[in-house]
């Protein structure tokens, strides 16, 4: 589960961005709270929501960028609209915005289900809600809600790595990256990095020993080749780039690739195709 604090603004354009999604049937308003008289109004429009947030925020004339806008996303369709909405509501409470007017909008127009949250950085007493270490607190809050401990995740990732067979360091690193970690070799350790901090380490010697013990499973390789040959004639093999969603319909950082064939093989056989490439070099596919 990933959380991202988006840009603050003075105009509450996050409301417009999200209501445009609902009007285009790419999103759905799943929660509207603390909006006073608007709570009981049917078919509340975006201008009414924006005006209410502006009026609420005018309690403090010193703060210019009063919009609070955040996104919480999961991997693929791991969590439903209802589940993400409940997670987002609990997260809002932990971040100190639970008593403020806020809306939650579910988006279904990318490879990963996600919700957007829009509120005001000004509380009911006219004070600015603290944004100290906001990005760090945001991820810590979602970890607490999901009962995730990044250090435990790193241990699990290291254990999972040893269940794979790989013949090069690059392949091993790619597996760890696919498990959600940035990887860095430092001295005699391979560091697993997440949320900007080192969460775990794997001794280089242990990593190298795994590579040296690699033996090709010819029967398994033959089986995988047969699966790919058969279903590549049925499902599209063309790759589609995956990007982080950003406000305004813009594309964020590229997060990977997918294909119809890859989706089918994953769902049918539990085999995940990992696509990897560099500029000027042929794209690799690792099953």
PDB file of C-alpha atoms in Angstrom:
ATOM      1  CA  UNK A   1       0.000   0.000   0.000  1.00  0.00           C
ATOM      2  CA  UNK A   2       1.396   3.367  -1.042  1.00  0.00           C
ATOM      3  CA  UNK A   3       0.458   6.903  -0.020  1.00  0.00           C
ATOM      4  CA  UNK A   4       1.477  10.106  -1.768  1.00  0.00           C
ATOM      5  CA  UNK A   5       0.947  13.694  -0.646  1.00  0.00           C
ATOM      6  CA  UNK A   6       0.096  15.744  -3.726  1.00  0.00           C
ATOM      7  CA  UNK A   7       0.635  19.447  -4.355  1.00  0.00           C
ATOM      8  CA  UNK A   8      -1.049  22.006  -2.138  1.00  0.00           C
ATOM      9  CA  UNK A   9      -3.035  24.778  -3.855  1.00  0.00           C
ATOM     10  CA  UNK A  10      -5.072  27.845  -3.025  1.00  0.00           C
ATOM     11  CA  UNK A  11      -7.950  27.054  -5.401  1.00  0.00           C
ATOM     12  CA  UNK A  12      -8.956  23.505  -4.326  1.00  0.00           C
ATOM     13  CA  UNK A  13      -8.448  22.304  -7.892  1.00  0.00           C
ATOM     14  CA  UNK A  14      -8.209  18.775  -6.485  1.00  0.00           C
ATOM     15  CA  UNK A  15     -12.009  18.836  -6.225  1.00  0.00           C
ATOM     16  CA  UNK A  16     -12.334  19.664  -9.924  1.00  0.00           C
ATOM     17  CA  UNK A  17      -9.796  17.007 -10.913  1.00  0.00           C
ATOM     18  CA  UNK A  18     -11.647  14.305  -9.008  1.00  0.00           C
ATOM     19  CA  UNK A  19     -15.185  15.316  -9.958  1.00  0.00           C
ATOM     20  CA  UNK A  20     -14.114  15.307 -13.614  1.00  0.00           C
ATOM     21  CA  UNK A  21     -13.172  11.681 -13.097  1.00  0.00           C
ATOM     22  CA  UNK A  22     -16.620  10.873 -11.723  1.00  0.00           C
ATOM     23  CA  UNK A  23     -18.341  12.637 -14.619  1.00  0.00           C
ATOM     24  CA  UNK A  24     -16.266  10.621 -17.091  1.00  0.00           C
ATOM     25  CA  UNK A  25     -17.155   7.416 -15.213  1.00  0.00           C
ATOM     26  CA  UNK A  26     -13.486   6.868 -14.355  1.00  0.00           C
ATOM     27  CA  UNK A  27     -14.069   7.524 -10.681  1.00  0.00           C
ATOM     28  CA  UNK A  28     -16.714   7.494  -7.974  1.00  0.00           C
ATOM     29  CA  UNK A  29     -17.314   9.709  -4.952  1.00  0.00           C
ATOM     30  CA  UNK A  30     -17.324   7.231  -2.074  1.00  0.00           C
ATOM     31  CA  UNK A  31     -17.312   9.508   0.968  1.00  0.00           C
ATOM     32  CA  UNK A  32     -18.233  13.102   1.819  1.00  0.00           C
ATOM     33  CA  UNK A  33     -17.894  14.093   5.469  1.00  0.00           C
ATOM     34  CA  UNK A  34     -18.218  17.183   7.669  1.00  0.00           C
ATOM     35  CA  UNK A  35     -19.724  19.366   4.950  1.00  0.00           C
ATOM     36  CA  UNK A  36     -22.537  20.683   7.127  1.00  0.00           C
ATOM     37  CA  UNK A  37     -25.736  21.423   5.228  1.00  0.00           C
ATOM     38  CA  UNK A  38     -24.320  19.803   2.073  1.00  0.00           C
ATOM     39  CA  UNK A  39     -24.390  16.392   3.748  1.00  0.00           C
ATOM     40  CA  UNK A  40     -28.152  16.129   3.263  1.00  0.00           C
ATOM     41  CA  UNK A  41     -28.204  17.702  -0.201  1.00  0.00           C
ATOM     42  CA  UNK A  42     -28.761  15.430  -3.175  1.00  0.00           C
ATOM     43  CA  UNK A  43     -26.481  15.718  -6.213  1.00  0.00           C
ATOM     44  CA  UNK A  44     -23.915  18.014  -4.615  1.00  0.00           C
ATOM     45  CA  UNK A  45     -21.927  19.767  -7.339  1.00  0.00           C
ATOM     46  CA  UNK A  46     -18.166  20.436  -7.422  1.00  0.00           C
ATOM     47  CA  UNK A  47     -18.609  24.212  -7.096  1.00  0.00           C
ATOM     48  CA  UNK A  48     -20.619  23.778  -3.904  1.00  0.00           C
ATOM     49  CA  UNK A  49     -17.936  21.501  -2.447  1.00  0.00           C
ATOM     50  CA  UNK A  50     -15.143  23.915  -3.429  1.00  0.00           C
ATOM     51  CA  UNK A  51     -17.005  26.933  -2.021  1.00  0.00           C
ATOM     52  CA  UNK A  52     -17.594  25.143   1.273  1.00  0.00           C
ATOM     53  CA  UNK A  53     -13.888  24.258   1.543  1.00  0.00           C
ATOM     54  CA  UNK A  54     -12.916  27.840   0.697  1.00  0.00           C
ATOM     55  CA  UNK A  55     -15.296  29.254   3.320  1.00  0.00           C
ATOM     56  CA  UNK A  56     -14.010  26.780   5.899  1.00  0.00           C
ATOM     57  CA  UNK A  57     -10.402  27.663   5.049  1.00  0.00           C
ATOM     58  CA  UNK A  58     -10.953  31.422   5.228  1.00  0.00           C
ATOM     59  CA  UNK A  59     -10.720  31.081   9.005  1.00  0.00           C
ATOM     60  CA  UNK A  60      -7.003  31.576   8.420  1.00  0.00           C
ATOM     61  CA  UNK A  61      -5.933  34.329   6.024  1.00  0.00           C
ATOM     62  CA  UNK A  62      -2.206  33.775   6.547  1.00  0.00           C
ATOM     63  CA  UNK A  63      -1.975  30.383   4.864  1.00  0.00           C
ATOM     64  CA  UNK A  64      -1.977  30.657   1.077  1.00  0.00           C
ATOM     65  CA  UNK A  65      -2.035  27.040  -0.113  1.00  0.00           C
ATOM     66  CA  UNK A  66      -4.894  25.617   1.921  1.00  0.00           C
ATOM     67  CA  UNK A  67      -5.759  22.515  -0.084  1.00  0.00           C
ATOM     68  CA  UNK A  68      -4.755  19.114   1.291  1.00  0.00           C
ATOM     69  CA  UNK A  69      -4.657  16.498  -1.478  1.00  0.00           C
ATOM     70  CA  UNK A  70      -3.384  12.931  -1.143  1.00  0.00           C
ATOM     71  CA  UNK A  71      -3.595   9.590  -2.917  1.00  0.00           C
ATOM     72  CA  UNK A  72      -3.565   6.046  -1.541  1.00  0.00           C
ATOM     73  CA  UNK A  73      -3.005   3.200  -3.998  1.00  0.00           C
ATOM     74  CA  UNK A  74      -2.670  -0.556  -3.859  1.00  0.00           C
ATOM     75  CA  UNK A  75      -1.045  -3.026  -6.221  1.00  0.00           C
ATOM     76  CA  UNK A  76      -3.387  -3.920  -9.071  1.00  0.00           C
ATOM     77  CA  UNK A  77      -6.886  -4.809  -7.852  1.00  0.00           C
ATOM     78  CA  UNK A  78      -5.653  -6.089  -4.491  1.00  0.00           C
ATOM     79  CA  UNK A  79      -8.148  -3.894  -2.600  1.00  0.00           C
ATOM     80  CA  UNK A  80     -11.679  -2.985  -3.627  1.00  0.00           C
ATOM     81  CA  UNK A  81     -13.362   0.417  -3.745  1.00  0.00           C
ATOM     82  CA  UNK A  82     -14.998  -0.161  -0.384  1.00  0.00           C
ATOM     83  CA  UNK A  83     -11.815  -1.396   1.286  1.00  0.00           C
ATOM     84  CA  UNK A  84      -9.724   1.501   0.011  1.00  0.00           C
ATOM     85  CA  UNK A  85     -12.353   3.971   1.177  1.00  0.00           C
ATOM     86  CA  UNK A  86     -12.285   2.574   4.720  1.00  0.00           C
ATOM     87  CA  UNK A  87      -8.482   2.565   4.746  1.00  0.00           C
ATOM     88  CA  UNK A  88      -8.413   6.186   3.530  1.00  0.00           C
ATOM     89  CA  UNK A  89     -10.911   7.285   6.200  1.00  0.00           C
ATOM     90  CA  UNK A  90      -8.833   5.744   8.967  1.00  0.00           C
ATOM     91  CA  UNK A  91      -5.699   7.296   7.482  1.00  0.00           C
ATOM     92  CA  UNK A  92      -7.327  10.753   7.434  1.00  0.00           C
ATOM     93  CA  UNK A  93      -8.083  10.436  11.143  1.00  0.00           C
ATOM     94  CA  UNK A  94      -4.474   9.515  11.906  1.00  0.00           C
ATOM     95  CA  UNK A  95      -3.174  12.482   9.892  1.00  0.00           C
ATOM     96  CA  UNK A  96      -5.329  14.931  11.883  1.00  0.00           C
ATOM     97  CA  UNK A  97      -7.937  15.764   9.225  1.00  0.00           C
ATOM     98  CA  UNK A  98     -10.782  13.605  10.524  1.00  0.00           C
ATOM     99  CA  UNK A  99     -12.837  16.542  11.867  1.00  0.00           C
ATOM    100  CA  UNK A 100     -12.354  18.630   8.736  1.00  0.00           C
ATOM    101  CA  UNK A 101     -14.565  18.538   5.654  1.00  0.00           C
ATOM    102  CA  UNK A 102     -13.087  15.930   3.308  1.00  0.00           C
ATOM    103  CA  UNK A 103     -14.046  13.855   0.309  1.00  0.00           C
ATOM    104  CA  UNK A 104     -12.750  10.508  -0.931  1.00  0.00           C
ATOM    105  CA  UNK A 105     -12.943   9.590  -4.622  1.00  0.00           C
ATOM    106  CA  UNK A 106     -12.178   6.122  -5.942  1.00  0.00           C
ATOM    107  CA  UNK A 107     -10.342   5.902  -9.296  1.00  0.00           C
ATOM    108  CA  UNK A 108     -10.403   2.870 -11.559  1.00  0.00           C
ATOM    109  CA  UNK A 109      -8.687   4.258 -14.658  1.00  0.00           C
ATOM    110  CA  UNK A 110      -5.170   2.921 -14.065  1.00  0.00           C
ATOM    111  CA  UNK A 111      -3.606  -0.497 -13.497  1.00  0.00           C
ATOM    112  CA  UNK A 112      -3.703   0.113  -9.727  1.00  0.00           C
ATOM    113  CA  UNK A 113      -6.883   0.835  -7.768  1.00  0.00           C
ATOM    114  CA  UNK A 114      -6.498   4.060  -5.814  1.00  0.00           C
ATOM    115  CA  UNK A 115      -8.385   6.793  -3.985  1.00  0.00           C
ATOM    116  CA  UNK A 116      -7.863  10.538  -3.815  1.00  0.00           C
ATOM    117  CA  UNK A 117      -8.538  12.562  -0.658  1.00  0.00           C
ATOM    118  CA  UNK A 118      -9.192  16.303  -0.669  1.00  0.00           C
ATOM    119  CA  UNK A 119      -9.532  18.428   2.468  1.00  0.00           C
ATOM    120  CA  UNK A 120      -8.405  21.724   4.001  1.00  0.00           C
ATOM    121  CA  UNK A 121      -5.149  22.323   5.838  1.00  0.00           C
ATOM    122  CA  UNK A 122      -7.047  24.662   8.196  1.00  0.00           C
ATOM    123  CA  UNK A 123      -8.889  23.180  11.164  1.00  0.00           C
ATOM    124  CA  UNK A 124     -12.187  24.370  12.672  1.00  0.00           C
ATOM    125  CA  UNK A 125     -10.366  26.731  15.040  1.00  0.00           C
ATOM    126  CA  UNK A 126      -8.572  28.454  12.178  1.00  0.00           C
ATOM    127  CA  UNK A 127      -5.217  26.834  12.921  1.00  0.00           C
ATOM    128  CA  UNK A 128      -3.045  25.220  10.263  1.00  0.00           C
ATOM    129  CA  UNK A 129      -2.815  21.475  10.697  1.00  0.00           C
ATOM    130  CA  UNK A 130       0.821  20.517  11.185  1.00  0.00           C
ATOM    131  CA  UNK A 131       2.662  19.344   8.079  1.00  0.00           C
ATOM    132  CA  UNK A 132       5.939  18.592   9.853  1.00  0.00           C
ATOM    133  CA  UNK A 133       7.507  15.393   8.486  1.00  0.00           C
ATOM    134  CA  UNK A 134       4.238  14.938   6.629  1.00  0.00           C
ATOM    135  CA  UNK A 135       5.424  12.454   4.012  1.00  0.00           C
ATOM    136  CA  UNK A 136       7.117  10.284   6.612  1.00  0.00           C
ATOM    137  CA  UNK A 137       4.088  10.383   8.936  1.00  0.00           C
ATOM    138  CA  UNK A 138       1.804   9.595   5.995  1.00  0.00           C
ATOM    139  CA  UNK A 139       3.603   6.355   5.214  1.00  0.00           C
ATOM    140  CA  UNK A 140       3.967   5.427   8.876  1.00  0.00           C
ATOM    141  CA  UNK A 141       0.211   5.891   9.320  1.00  0.00           C
ATOM    142  CA  UNK A 142      -0.653   3.662   6.372  1.00  0.00           C
ATOM    143  CA  UNK A 143       1.830   1.061   7.597  1.00  0.00           C
ATOM    144  CA  UNK A 144       0.157   1.087  10.996  1.00  0.00           C
ATOM    145  CA  UNK A 145      -3.289   0.731   9.448  1.00  0.00           C
ATOM    146  CA  UNK A 146      -2.148  -2.138   7.248  1.00  0.00           C
ATOM    147  CA  UNK A 147      -0.088  -3.540  10.130  1.00  0.00           C
ATOM    148  CA  UNK A 148       2.962  -3.448   7.902  1.00  0.00           C
ATOM    149  CA  UNK A 149       6.455  -3.217   9.219  1.00  0.00           C
ATOM    150  CA  UNK A 150       8.945  -2.376   6.455  1.00  0.00           C
ATOM    151  CA  UNK A 151      11.731  -4.203   8.272  1.00  0.00           C
ATOM    152  CA  UNK A 152       9.595  -7.334   8.436  1.00  0.00           C
ATOM    153  CA  UNK A 153       8.786  -6.834   4.744  1.00  0.00           C
ATOM    154  CA  UNK A 154      12.511  -6.744   4.010  1.00  0.00           C
ATOM    155  CA  UNK A 155      13.040 -10.033   5.857  1.00  0.00           C
ATOM    156  CA  UNK A 156      10.192 -11.601   3.860  1.00  0.00           C
ATOM    157  CA  UNK A 157      11.648 -10.229   0.602  1.00  0.00           C
ATOM    158  CA  UNK A 158      15.064 -11.693   1.424  1.00  0.00           C
ATOM    159  CA  UNK A 159      13.459 -15.059   2.218  1.00  0.00           C
ATOM    160  CA  UNK A 160      11.400 -14.920  -0.986  1.00  0.00           C
ATOM    161  CA  UNK A 161      14.511 -14.157  -3.037  1.00  0.00           C
ATOM    162  CA  UNK A 162      16.069 -17.451  -1.944  1.00  0.00           C
ATOM    163  CA  UNK A 163      13.071 -19.330  -3.365  1.00  0.00           C
ATOM    164  CA  UNK A 164      13.948 -18.090  -6.859  1.00  0.00           C
ATOM    165  CA  UNK A 165      16.632 -19.359  -9.182  1.00  0.00           C
ATOM    166  CA  UNK A 166      18.751 -16.631 -10.768  1.00  0.00           C
ATOM    167  CA  UNK A 167      22.086 -16.715 -12.533  1.00  0.00           C
ATOM    168  CA  UNK A 168      23.216 -13.079 -12.356  1.00  0.00           C
ATOM    169  CA  UNK A 169      23.279 -10.288  -9.817  1.00  0.00           C
ATOM    170  CA  UNK A 170      21.103  -8.153 -12.102  1.00  0.00           C
ATOM    171  CA  UNK A 171      18.377 -10.809 -12.086  1.00  0.00           C
ATOM    172  CA  UNK A 172      18.472 -11.027  -8.301  1.00  0.00           C
ATOM    173  CA  UNK A 173      18.244  -7.256  -7.965  1.00  0.00           C
ATOM    174  CA  UNK A 174      15.307  -7.193 -10.369  1.00  0.00           C
ATOM    175  CA  UNK A 175      13.432  -9.736  -8.242  1.00  0.00           C
ATOM    176  CA  UNK A 176      13.953  -7.597  -5.124  1.00  0.00           C
ATOM    177  CA  UNK A 177      12.835  -4.469  -6.979  1.00  0.00           C
ATOM    178  CA  UNK A 178       9.716  -6.299  -8.087  1.00  0.00           C
ATOM    179  CA  UNK A 179       9.076  -7.071  -4.399  1.00  0.00           C
ATOM    180  CA  UNK A 180       8.994  -3.333  -3.719  1.00  0.00           C
ATOM    181  CA  UNK A 181      12.546  -2.431  -2.687  1.00  0.00           C
ATOM    182  CA  UNK A 182      15.275  -0.279  -4.112  1.00  0.00           C
ATOM    183  CA  UNK A 183      18.548  -2.179  -4.023  1.00  0.00           C
ATOM    184  CA  UNK A 184      22.067  -0.922  -3.373  1.00  0.00           C
ATOM    185  CA  UNK A 185      25.313  -2.816  -2.914  1.00  0.00           C
ATOM    186  CA  UNK A 186      27.424  -1.249  -0.182  1.00  0.00           C
ATOM    187  CA  UNK A 187      30.566  -2.938   1.065  1.00  0.00           C
ATOM    188  CA  UNK A 188      29.815  -6.527   1.974  1.00  0.00           C
ATOM    189  CA  UNK A 189      26.050  -5.975   2.160  1.00  0.00           C
ATOM    190  CA  UNK A 190      23.217  -5.612  -0.314  1.00  0.00           C
ATOM    191  CA  UNK A 191      20.830  -3.044   1.163  1.00  0.00           C
ATOM    192  CA  UNK A 192      17.058  -3.164   0.739  1.00  0.00           C
ATOM    193  CA  UNK A 193      15.696   0.377   0.738  1.00  0.00           C
ATOM    194  CA  UNK A 194      12.096   1.485   1.175  1.00  0.00           C
ATOM    195  CA  UNK A 195      10.542   4.799   2.220  1.00  0.00           C
ATOM    196  CA  UNK A 196      13.994   6.365   1.904  1.00  0.00           C
ATOM    197  CA  UNK A 197      15.607   4.182   4.588  1.00  0.00           C
ATOM    198  CA  UNK A 198      17.542   0.914   4.696  1.00  0.00           C
ATOM    199  CA  UNK A 199      15.079  -1.693   5.953  1.00  0.00           C
ATOM    200  CA  UNK A 200      17.199  -4.806   5.623  1.00  0.00           C
ATOM    201  CA  UNK A 201      20.427  -6.320   4.331  1.00  0.00           C
ATOM    202  CA  UNK A 202      21.583  -9.453   2.543  1.00  0.00           C
ATOM    203  CA  UNK A 203      25.269 -10.437   2.751  1.00  0.00           C
ATOM    204  CA  UNK A 204      26.961 -10.226  -0.651  1.00  0.00           C
ATOM    205  CA  UNK A 205      28.537 -13.628   0.032  1.00  0.00           C
ATOM    206  CA  UNK A 206      25.086 -15.210   0.485  1.00  0.00           C
ATOM    207  CA  UNK A 207      23.874 -13.529  -2.703  1.00  0.00           C
ATOM    208  CA  UNK A 208      26.880 -14.756  -4.683  1.00  0.00           C
ATOM    209  CA  UNK A 209      26.520 -18.270  -3.295  1.00  0.00           C
ATOM    210  CA  UNK A 210      22.945 -18.347  -4.583  1.00  0.00           C
ATOM    211  CA  UNK A 211      24.164 -17.337  -8.057  1.00  0.00           C
ATOM    212  CA  UNK A 212      26.946 -19.942  -8.059  1.00  0.00           C
ATOM    213  CA  UNK A 213      24.513 -22.710  -7.113  1.00  0.00           C
ATOM    214  CA  UNK A 214      22.261 -21.920 -10.075  1.00  0.00           C
ATOM    215  CA  UNK A 215      21.302 -24.886 -12.235  1.00  0.00           C
ATOM    216  CA  UNK A 216      18.911 -24.691 -15.144  1.00  0.00           C
ATOM    217  CA  UNK A 217      15.786 -26.795 -14.598  1.00  0.00           C
ATOM    218  CA  UNK A 218      15.453 -28.049 -18.156  1.00  0.00           C
ATOM    219  CA  UNK A 219      12.049 -29.643 -17.616  1.00  0.00           C
ATOM    220  CA  UNK A 220      10.609 -26.440 -16.110  1.00  0.00           C
ATOM    221  CA  UNK A 221      12.172 -24.330 -18.853  1.00  0.00           C
ATOM    222  CA  UNK A 222      10.624 -26.597 -21.482  1.00  0.00           C
ATOM    223  CA  UNK A 223       7.238 -26.361 -19.763  1.00  0.00           C
ATOM    224  CA  UNK A 224       7.366 -22.540 -19.601  1.00  0.00           C
ATOM    225  CA  UNK A 225       8.419 -22.335 -23.243  1.00  0.00           C
ATOM    226  CA  UNK A 226       5.449 -24.494 -24.235  1.00  0.00           C
ATOM    227  CA  UNK A 227       3.063 -22.256 -22.255  1.00  0.00           C
ATOM    228  CA  UNK A 228       4.463 -19.090 -23.840  1.00  0.00           C
ATOM    229  CA  UNK A 229       4.408 -20.565 -27.346  1.00  0.00           C
ATOM    230  CA  UNK A 230       0.826 -21.745 -27.000  1.00  0.00           C
ATOM    231  CA  UNK A 231      -0.799 -18.702 -25.427  1.00  0.00           C
ATOM    232  CA  UNK A 232       1.178 -16.059 -27.331  1.00  0.00           C
ATOM    233  CA  UNK A 233      -0.975 -17.092 -30.290  1.00  0.00           C
ATOM    234  CA  UNK A 234      -4.130 -16.311 -28.308  1.00  0.00           C
ATOM    235  CA  UNK A 235      -3.263 -13.260 -26.184  1.00  0.00           C
ATOM    236  CA  UNK A 236      -1.612  -9.995 -27.159  1.00  0.00           C
ATOM    237  CA  UNK A 237       2.101  -9.858 -26.373  1.00  0.00           C
ATOM    238  CA  UNK A 238       2.438  -6.122 -27.004  1.00  0.00           C
ATOM    239  CA  UNK A 239       3.751  -4.326 -23.934  1.00  0.00           C
ATOM    240  CA  UNK A 240       1.967  -1.410 -22.287  1.00  0.00           C
ATOM    241  CA  UNK A 241       3.900   0.952 -20.040  1.00  0.00           C
ATOM    242  CA  UNK A 242       2.565   1.478 -16.513  1.00  0.00           C
ATOM    243  CA  UNK A 243       2.856   4.885 -14.851  1.00  0.00           C
ATOM    244  CA  UNK A 244       2.080   6.403 -11.483  1.00  0.00           C
ATOM    245  CA  UNK A 245      -1.193   8.378 -11.661  1.00  0.00           C
ATOM    246  CA  UNK A 246      -0.853  12.148 -11.246  1.00  0.00           C
ATOM    247  CA  UNK A 247      -3.379  14.979 -11.004  1.00  0.00           C
ATOM    248  CA  UNK A 248      -4.519  16.541 -14.249  1.00  0.00           C
ATOM    249  CA  UNK A 249      -4.305  13.250 -16.110  1.00  0.00           C
ATOM    250  CA  UNK A 250      -0.515  13.553 -16.364  1.00  0.00           C
ATOM    251  CA  UNK A 251       1.746  10.526 -16.222  1.00  0.00           C
ATOM    252  CA  UNK A 252       4.080  10.089 -13.284  1.00  0.00           C
ATOM    253  CA  UNK A 253       7.172   7.907 -13.094  1.00  0.00           C
ATOM    254  CA  UNK A 254       7.107   4.708 -15.093  1.00  0.00           C
ATOM    255  CA  UNK A 255       6.553   1.738 -12.782  1.00  0.00           C
ATOM    256  CA  UNK A 256       6.859  -1.155 -15.230  1.00  0.00           C
ATOM    257  CA  UNK A 257       5.165  -2.941 -18.087  1.00  0.00           C
ATOM    258  CA  UNK A 258       2.257  -5.296 -18.644  1.00  0.00           C
ATOM    259  CA  UNK A 259       0.759  -7.333 -21.475  1.00  0.00           C
ATOM    260  CA  UNK A 260      -2.419  -9.333 -22.020  1.00  0.00           C
ATOM    261  CA  UNK A 261      -0.329 -12.490 -22.254  1.00  0.00           C
ATOM    262  CA  UNK A 262       1.466 -11.682 -18.999  1.00  0.00           C
ATOM    263  CA  UNK A 263      -1.832 -11.009 -17.175  1.00  0.00           C
ATOM    264  CA  UNK A 264      -3.308 -14.319 -18.372  1.00  0.00           C
ATOM    265  CA  UNK A 265      -0.276 -16.427 -17.456  1.00  0.00           C
ATOM    266  CA  UNK A 266      -0.134 -14.844 -13.998  1.00  0.00           C
ATOM    267  CA  UNK A 267      -3.829 -15.529 -13.308  1.00  0.00           C
ATOM    268  CA  UNK A 268      -3.898 -18.984 -14.903  1.00  0.00           C
ATOM    269  CA  UNK A 269      -0.556 -20.493 -13.908  1.00  0.00           C
ATOM    270  CA  UNK A 270       0.729 -18.261 -11.110  1.00  0.00           C
ATOM    271  CA  UNK A 271       3.751 -17.340 -13.237  1.00  0.00           C
ATOM    272  CA  UNK A 272       4.715 -13.685 -13.276  1.00  0.00           C
ATOM    273  CA  UNK A 273       6.560 -12.227 -16.242  1.00  0.00           C
ATOM    274  CA  UNK A 274       9.007  -9.519 -15.205  1.00  0.00           C
ATOM    275  CA  UNK A 275       9.870  -7.083 -17.993  1.00  0.00           C
ATOM    276  CA  UNK A 276      13.158  -5.236 -17.807  1.00  0.00           C
ATOM    277  CA  UNK A 277      15.070  -3.058 -20.224  1.00  0.00           C
ATOM    278  CA  UNK A 278      17.504  -0.177 -20.644  1.00  0.00           C
ATOM    279  CA  UNK A 279      17.830   2.502 -23.278  1.00  0.00           C
ATOM    280  CA  UNK A 280      19.363   1.073 -26.424  1.00  0.00           C
ATOM    281  CA  UNK A 281      19.100  -2.512 -25.239  1.00  0.00           C
ATOM    282  CA  UNK A 282      16.585  -5.241 -25.886  1.00  0.00           C
ATOM    283  CA  UNK A 283      13.866  -5.724 -23.303  1.00  0.00           C
ATOM    284  CA  UNK A 284      14.323  -8.819 -21.128  1.00  0.00           C
ATOM    285  CA  UNK A 285      11.478 -11.074 -20.017  1.00  0.00           C
ATOM    286  CA  UNK A 286      12.114 -13.143 -16.892  1.00  0.00           C
ATOM    287  CA  UNK A 287       9.419 -15.749 -16.003  1.00  0.00           C
TER     288      UNK A 287
END
